[in-house]
Amino acid sequence: MSDDGDLYLLLGVEITSSDAHIKKAYRKMSLRYHPDKCPGDEKAAAMFDKLTKARDVLLDTAKRTDYDKQYRAKLERRKKQQEMDSKRRKAQEELEAMENQAKKAKMEQTQAEQQYNAEMARLREQREMKRREDEEHLERERRRRQEAERVPETTDLDLALKFKWKKKKHALTTEALTALLTPLGAVDIAPVGDKGRTFVVFKTVVDAHAVMTSKDTNASLAVFDTIDWASGHEPAIITKMKQDQQRKKEAQQAFATSSDLRPGGASSSASSASKPLFKSSSSSQSSFFKNIKIPVMGQASSTSAMSHEDYETMTMMKLRQAQQERQQSKPPSA
């Protein structure tokens, strides 16, 4: 209902106002828009006519009753429209809130997926880096083990020893040295000089090493003041065997210590230590090791087909056997 159609609003009164109140309101409003007071103002004249018609309707009992029915119906419709508008606005607000919540949830889900993908990418990169590090570590370990297990090749100089003696005290000749050192594995003896020294080449590095280790216990070598390696240092294969033997000894000691810490460890280790590695028959053991051929000069490549552990074990056993045989063959002192 517009302001022009609302007679009560036009006069500025309520629907419950009395006739006297309506007349008073009319006089007040009509004076403002009276043609005599606003000559030539068409809007004022039109407003004055509307005020006059409103007064006539509201002061007539029958007309006012009909108008009030229409007026109240219009107010009821307006109220319902406002309620509908309020419900519609409320529904619209709820819908907008749900849409905003859905957008927020979708945004949070997108952020969570992005964070998850970033974390997965970081973990994949970390795993790949760890895999590369492990591969590099394994490759370094493989090379280290390969280098540690590599058996050094024997050179001609590794088979030679340098002997020195006092020539005034022992008049040794090349023939005498040959007779003395040939049973110990010598294959070539340099001519004896004037200073009481010579170089001797042995069949294998094992023979040369046996002479080096038995120079203080073998009476036949007592004529020599010094016996040294011709190169000035022991061969690489001998150094490697000593290092491997020391590592194996340390590993056995560590294993024995860990066995003692376990229940029943001492008794079990003692029982296992009491058992010999080979049979006690000396004949079978001797015949076994006599069949083993230690690589000689110029045959170092043949050791590549032999495992490092087998080569080390057989070489050390051969060294011990050679020393024992020389001690047994030593003539008893008078």
Coordinates of N, CA, C and O in Angstrom, one line a residue, residues 120-136:
M120 N 54.5 -36.2 0.5 CA 54.8 -37.5 -0.2 C 56.0 -37.3 -1.1 O 56.9 -38.1 -1.2
A121 N 56.0 -36.1 -1.8 CA 57.1 -35.8 -2.7 C 58.4 -35.7 -1.9 O 59.5 -36.2 -2.3
R122 N 58.3 -35.1 -0.7 CA 59.5 -35.0 0.2 C 60.0 -36.3 0.6 O 61.2 -36.6 0.6
L123 N 59.0 -37.2 1.0 CA 59.4 -38.5 1.5 C 60.0 -39.4 0.3 O 61.0 -40.1 0.5
R124 N 59.4 -39.2 -0.9 CA 60.0 -39.9 -2.0 C 61.4 -39.5 -2.3 O 62.3 -40.3 -2.6
E125 N 61.6 -38.2 -2.3 CA 63.0 -37.6 -2.5 C 63.9 -38.1 -1.4 O 65.1 -38.5 -1.7
Q126 N 63.4 -38.1 -0.1 CA 64.3 -38.6 1.0 C 64.6 -40.1 0.8 O 65.8 -40.5 1.0
R127 N 63.6 -40.9 0.4 CA 63.9 -42.3 0.2 C 64.8 -42.5 -1.0 O 65.7 -43.4 -0.9
E128 N 64.7 -41.7 -2.0 CA 65.6 -41.8 -3.2 C 67.0 -41.5 -2.8 O 68.0 -42.1 -3.2
M129 N 67.1 -40.4 -2.0 CA 68.4 -40.0 -1.5 C 69.0 -41.1 -0.6 O 70.2 -41.4 -0.7
K130 N 68.2 -41.7 0.3 CA 68.7 -42.7 1.1 C 69.1 -43.9 0.3 O 70.1 -44.6 0.6
R131 N 68.3 -44.2 -0.7 CA 68.7 -45.4 -1.6 C 70.0 -45.1 -2.3 O 70.9 -46.0 -2.4
R132 N 70.2 -43.9 -2.8 CA 71.5 -43.6 -3.5 C 72.6 -43.7 -2.5 O 73.7 -44.2 -2.8
E133 N 72.4 -43.2 -1.3 CA 73.5 -43.2 -0.3 C 73.8 -44.7 0.1 O 74.9 -45.0 0.3
D134 N 72.7 -45.5 0.2 CA 73.0 -46.9 0.5 C 73.7 -47.6 -0.6 O 74.6 -48.4 -0.4
E135 N 73.3 -47.3 -1.8 CA 74.0 -47.9 -3.0 C 75.5 -47.5 -3.0 O 76.4 -48.3 -3.3
E136 N 75.7 -46.2 -2.8 CA 77.1 -45.7 -2.8 C 77.9 -46.4 -1.6 O 79.0 -46.7 -1.8

